[in-house]
Amino acid sequence: MILLTIEQVLQKAESYLSDKDLAFIKKAYEYARDAHEGQFRKSGEPYIHHPVAVAGILVGLQMDPVTVAAGFLHDVVEDTSVTLKDISEQFNEEVAMLVDGVTKLKKIKFKSKEEQQAENHRKMFVAMAQDIRCILIKLADRLHNMRTLKHMPKEKQIQKANETLEIFSPLAHRLGISTIKWELEDVALRYLNPQQYYRIVNLMQQKRAEREEYVQEVMNEIKDKLQEVHINAEISGRPKHIYSIYRKMAIQGKQFNEIYDLLAVRIIVNSIKDCYAALGIIHTCFKPMPGRFKDYIAMPKANMYQSLHTTVIGPKGDPLEVQIRTSDMHHIAEYGIAAHWAYKEGAPKAPVNSFEDKLSWFREIIEWQNDATNAEEFMESLKVDLFSDMVFVFTPKGDVIELPAGSVPLDFAYRIHTEIGNKCIGAKINGKMVTLDYKLKTGDIIEILTSKHSYGPSQDWLKITQSSHAKNKIRQWFKRERREENVAKGKEMIERELKDRGFDLKEVFTSDNLQTVAQKYNFSGEEDMYAAVGYNGITAAQVATRLTDKIRRKKEQEADPSALLDSIRESRPPVPKKKTDSGIVVKGIDNMLIRLSKCCNPVPGDDIVGYITKGRGVSVHRKDCVNVLTDDAQVRLLPVEWEGSEEQPKNYNVDIEINGFDRRGLLNEVLHAVAETKTNITAVSGRSDKNKMATINMSVSIQNVNHLQKVVERIKRIPDIYAVRRVMQ
């Protein structure tokens, strides 16, 4: 990849920024360069190359000087000794605010990487709700990181690629920034499914010249027809992105030659009137395919995208997709919300009023984050409402409402108004009565029936609603209307859970313990915590686990490992030392009851450790097993080792997971490959997902690590197998 220099960034910026603004962003570059002095990226290049690349992407979007400056400075607070106060003093509060919005929470201790990641995302989205430019910087940061992902370890590549497809690519789509969206998706696919990625690339290359010649022929014909009616148009072939082809092949089960929009033409005209005139010409020249026309000009997408889409039968009988739009529409299609923030000398910095109504879903982010009990719940809510597929439905007056796919009339009712949702007693779809769990379809006209005598939401509504907005409004109603009932119900549920676990209620229900746990869940007091359990805001099991943390820890500490070891020795009569059935010996101790752990299935060659159990001797685990890595487990560990080789080697069961592209005969080939290594299979199961990804779980009987490696290497040689890994239960 060609490195972008600061000179190239400044040269790009000169095309739309004043001398004063250029000096401002140059100062930001110099400040970042000095702060990152001596720091290097995984690739070995100086760290400052990354902020320069991020600022370069923002300049490409023609962002204002404050955003570009924040792009240069986005990592200084996280990775150097510079503080937000320093940035505020050197630049201004606006730059500091944007940098803060994209700075990770490194200095706070979290229980797990997952919790830390979710909290980072929550902070970013809340900052984004306050100023959209935060996410534009974050998208530019992620795009450059994906471009340089080859320098990261394999595990990190998979993690970042998954996160990109799960969060950042859908977000770029929702913001309408297709130039970033497509590149993020294509690069992520290259790391997640390289076989399919390069297969599609090769298929595209094979007939590229033929396709280009065909599209050029169609473009010439369209241009001649448009000139006849005096319509000026810019006509081009539309590039097809690899991830989009992959999704259609995987989800719709289509072959490469069945993808309609591999052949595509884009027509850019001067006015909306010309758009519809051009559409008429296209449908006159070529036969349109039924059900393949979409008018996104009359009914724009939520990300402000506008265009006419139609698919026609081309001159050679192949489907041809045609997009028709104005130049302004094309600019918004490429840059999305960034087009509204694009800086122009003398123009307002942020013309918020012109598009804030189109991004009303952003306003709900703050509300969701206040209602969520933790960051993971907040992110799950966000994924459902912002990143899922959408349906577009109509009010009786013809207004368009956008909802997550799978939504029901209740989601629609709460989107219109909270009280309409609370008083809902039924719904009519296209004039016919339907049940409240009816799945809405794009184009449905919905009328909500209400009654002032309604008793309000039911707990079942939480199960059938799809949108986070509706679920939050229902929970709020239960909080407000049934507090006393929820408090009593919640306390009863917690007591029942504690009794089932065998705990003394008096020992658990101390005022200090209750207050501590309530604070951990961000409740003001124990009654709020009981009420939350009562209205299903949090589970009784979660609260019970937190309430008994100290008691369980105390009991573990009181258990003396040496006493347990003595009891194990005394419980078994002395016998002459001989080879053990397990093939393992405890250092310095004979006649020990030893068993191999089922959770990690250690085999000869693995690094192992013994764990003293209560009444069942010593359980042997792999040293990297998660069950022996906890602090509580450390006091029960003791050294163990494999015995020497025997004349009749012992067999051990190992679980492996095989991932590959689902095709006919794949499982048979895997079974045959394992048989070739003279290895017994003790269990096998398989499944396939909607993306045509096959997962085969298999238990094999092997003698040692070397034997296992031979089996794995043989399976990996099978075409369309992407990964083979050893799994722990």
PDB file of N, CA and C in Angstrom, residues 376-407:
ATOM      1  N   GLU A 376     -22.918  -4.090  27.172  1.00  0.00           N
ATOM      2  CA  GLU A 376     -23.252  -5.168  26.234  1.00  0.00           C
ATOM      3  C   GLU A 376     -24.715  -5.086  25.807  1.00  0.00           C
ATOM      4  N   GLU A 377     -25.616  -4.800  26.773  1.00  0.00           N
ATOM      5  CA  GLU A 377     -27.044  -4.683  26.452  1.00  0.00           C
ATOM      6  C   GLU A 377     -27.278  -3.496  25.520  1.00  0.00           C
ATOM      7  N   PHE A 378     -26.577  -2.403  25.767  1.00  0.00           N
ATOM      8  CA  PHE A 378     -26.703  -1.218  24.918  1.00  0.00           C
ATOM      9  C   PHE A 378     -26.302  -1.543  23.476  1.00  0.00           C
ATOM     10  N   MET A 379     -25.174  -2.265  23.304  1.00  0.00           N
ATOM     11  CA  MET A 379     -24.705  -2.584  21.961  1.00  0.00           C
ATOM     12  C   MET A 379     -25.666  -3.527  21.248  1.00  0.00           C
ATOM     13  N   GLU A 380     -26.247  -4.481  21.986  1.00  0.00           N
ATOM     14  CA  GLU A 380     -27.215  -5.394  21.364  1.00  0.00           C
ATOM     15  C   GLU A 380     -28.434  -4.615  20.870  1.00  0.00           C
ATOM     16  N   SER A 381     -28.907  -3.644  21.694  1.00  0.00           N
ATOM     17  CA  SER A 381     -30.037  -2.809  21.282  1.00  0.00           C
ATOM     18  C   SER A 381     -29.687  -2.035  20.013  1.00  0.00           C
ATOM     19  N   LEU A 382     -28.480  -1.506  20.003  1.00  0.00           N
ATOM     20  CA  LEU A 382     -28.050  -0.691  18.870  1.00  0.00           C
ATOM     21  C   LEU A 382     -27.994  -1.510  17.592  1.00  0.00           C
ATOM     22  N   LYS A 383     -27.455  -2.740  17.699  1.00  0.00           N
ATOM     23  CA  LYS A 383     -27.331  -3.604  16.513  1.00  0.00           C
ATOM     24  C   LYS A 383     -28.701  -3.912  15.930  1.00  0.00           C
ATOM     25  N   VAL A 384     -29.682  -4.165  16.807  1.00  0.00           N
ATOM     26  CA  VAL A 384     -31.025  -4.520  16.320  1.00  0.00           C
ATOM     27  C   VAL A 384     -31.647  -3.347  15.573  1.00  0.00           C
ATOM     28  N   ASP A 385     -31.576  -2.149  16.168  1.00  0.00           N
ATOM     29  CA  ASP A 385     -32.298  -1.008  15.584  1.00  0.00           C
ATOM     30  C   ASP A 385     -31.547  -0.312  14.450  1.00  0.00           C
ATOM     31  N   LEU A 386     -30.226  -0.286  14.531  1.00  0.00           N
ATOM     32  CA  LEU A 386     -29.483   0.485  13.533  1.00  0.00           C
ATOM     33  C   LEU A 386     -28.896  -0.369  12.425  1.00  0.00           C
ATOM     34  N   PHE A 387     -28.551  -1.614  12.737  1.00  0.00           N
ATOM     35  CA  PHE A 387     -27.761  -2.377  11.792  1.00  0.00           C
ATOM     36  C   PHE A 387     -28.496  -3.547  11.148  1.00  0.00           C
ATOM     37  N   SER A 388     -29.717  -3.806  11.577  1.00  0.00           N
ATOM     38  CA  SER A 388     -30.447  -4.916  10.953  1.00  0.00           C
ATOM     39  C   SER A 388     -31.073  -4.440   9.648  1.00  0.00           C
ATOM     40  N   ASP A 389     -31.559  -5.405   8.859  1.00  0.00           N
ATOM     41  CA  ASP A 389     -32.299  -5.034   7.658  1.00  0.00           C
ATOM     42  C   ASP A 389     -33.570  -4.297   8.079  1.00  0.00           C
ATOM     43  N   MET A 390     -34.067  -3.452   7.197  1.00  0.00           N
ATOM     44  CA  MET A 390     -35.196  -2.603   7.563  1.00  0.00           C
ATOM     45  C   MET A 390     -36.420  -2.899   6.702  1.00  0.00           C
ATOM     46  N   VAL A 391     -37.606  -2.577   7.256  1.00  0.00           N
ATOM     47  CA  VAL A 391     -38.841  -2.592   6.468  1.00  0.00           C
ATOM     48  C   VAL A 391     -39.401  -1.168   6.471  1.00  0.00           C
ATOM     49  N   PHE A 392     -40.076  -0.792   5.376  1.00  0.00           N
ATOM     50  CA  PHE A 392     -40.650   0.544   5.243  1.00  0.00           C
ATOM     51  C   PHE A 392     -42.170   0.403   5.151  1.00  0.00           C
ATOM     52  N   VAL A 393     -42.863   0.983   6.126  1.00  0.00           N
ATOM     53  CA  VAL A 393     -44.318   0.862   6.176  1.00  0.00           C
ATOM     54  C   VAL A 393     -44.937   2.262   6.192  1.00  0.00           C
ATOM     55  N   PHE A 394     -46.255   2.319   5.989  1.00  0.00           N
ATOM     56  CA  PHE A 394     -46.929   3.603   5.848  1.00  0.00           C
ATOM     57  C   PHE A 394     -47.968   3.816   6.952  1.00  0.00           C
ATOM     58  N   THR A 395     -48.139   5.070   7.364  1.00  0.00           N
ATOM     59  CA  THR A 395     -49.258   5.455   8.209  1.00  0.00           C
ATOM     60  C   THR A 395     -50.477   5.614   7.294  1.00  0.00           C
ATOM     61  N   PRO A 396     -51.702   5.666   7.860  1.00  0.00           N
ATOM     62  CA  PRO A 396     -52.883   5.886   7.002  1.00  0.00           C
ATOM     63  C   PRO A 396     -52.800   7.176   6.190  1.00  0.00           C
ATOM     64  N   LYS A 397     -51.998   8.166   6.650  1.00  0.00           N
ATOM     65  CA  LYS A 397     -51.855   9.426   5.915  1.00  0.00           C
ATOM     66  C   LYS A 397     -50.771   9.365   4.834  1.00  0.00           C
ATOM     67  N   GLY A 398     -50.062   8.225   4.750  1.00  0.00           N
ATOM     68  CA  GLY A 398     -49.045   8.071   3.711  1.00  0.00           C
ATOM     69  C   GLY A 398     -47.629   8.387   4.145  1.00  0.00           C
ATOM     70  N   ASP A 399     -47.412   8.706   5.450  1.00  0.00           N
ATOM     71  CA  ASP A 399     -46.047   8.944   5.929  1.00  0.00           C
ATOM     72  C   ASP A 399     -45.296   7.620   6.019  1.00  0.00           C
ATOM     73  N   VAL A 400     -43.993   7.651   5.670  1.00  0.00           N
ATOM     74  CA  VAL A 400     -43.177   6.435   5.683  1.00  0.00           C
ATOM     75  C   VAL A 400     -42.501   6.286   7.044  1.00  0.00           C
ATOM     76  N   ILE A 401     -42.598   5.091   7.628  1.00  0.00           N
ATOM     77  CA  ILE A 401     -41.935   4.783   8.907  1.00  0.00           C
ATOM     78  C   ILE A 401     -40.976   3.626   8.668  1.00  0.00           C
ATOM     79  N   GLU A 402     -39.737   3.801   9.117  1.00  0.00           N
ATOM     80  CA  GLU A 402     -38.709   2.764   8.949  1.00  0.00           C
ATOM     81  C   GLU A 402     -38.561   1.986  10.254  1.00  0.00           C
ATOM     82  N   LEU A 403     -38.594   0.644  10.172  1.00  0.00           N
ATOM     83  CA  LEU A 403     -38.501  -0.214  11.355  1.00  0.00           C
ATOM     84  C   LEU A 403     -37.561  -1.382  11.067  1.00  0.00           C
ATOM     85  N   PRO A 404     -36.964  -1.988  12.117  1.00  0.00           N
ATOM     86  CA  PRO A 404     -36.123  -3.166  11.888  1.00  0.00           C
ATOM     87  C   PRO A 404     -36.938  -4.319  11.305  1.00  0.00           C
ATOM     88  N   ALA A 405     -36.313  -5.121  10.443  1.00  0.00           N
ATOM     89  CA  ALA A 405     -36.986  -6.291   9.874  1.00  0.00           C
ATOM     90  C   ALA A 405     -37.472  -7.193  11.002  1.00  0.00           C
ATOM     91  N   GLY A 406     -38.680  -7.738  10.858  1.00  0.00           N
ATOM     92  CA  GLY A 406     -39.254  -8.576  11.912  1.00  0.00           C
ATOM     93  C   GLY A 406     -40.131  -7.810  12.879  1.00  0.00           C
ATOM     94  N   SER A 407     -40.260  -6.487  12.680  1.00  0.00           N
ATOM     95  CA  SER A 407     -41.081  -5.666  13.576  1.00  0.00           C
ATOM     96  C   SER A 407     -42.559  -6.045  13.467  1.00  0.00           C
TER      97      SER A 407
END
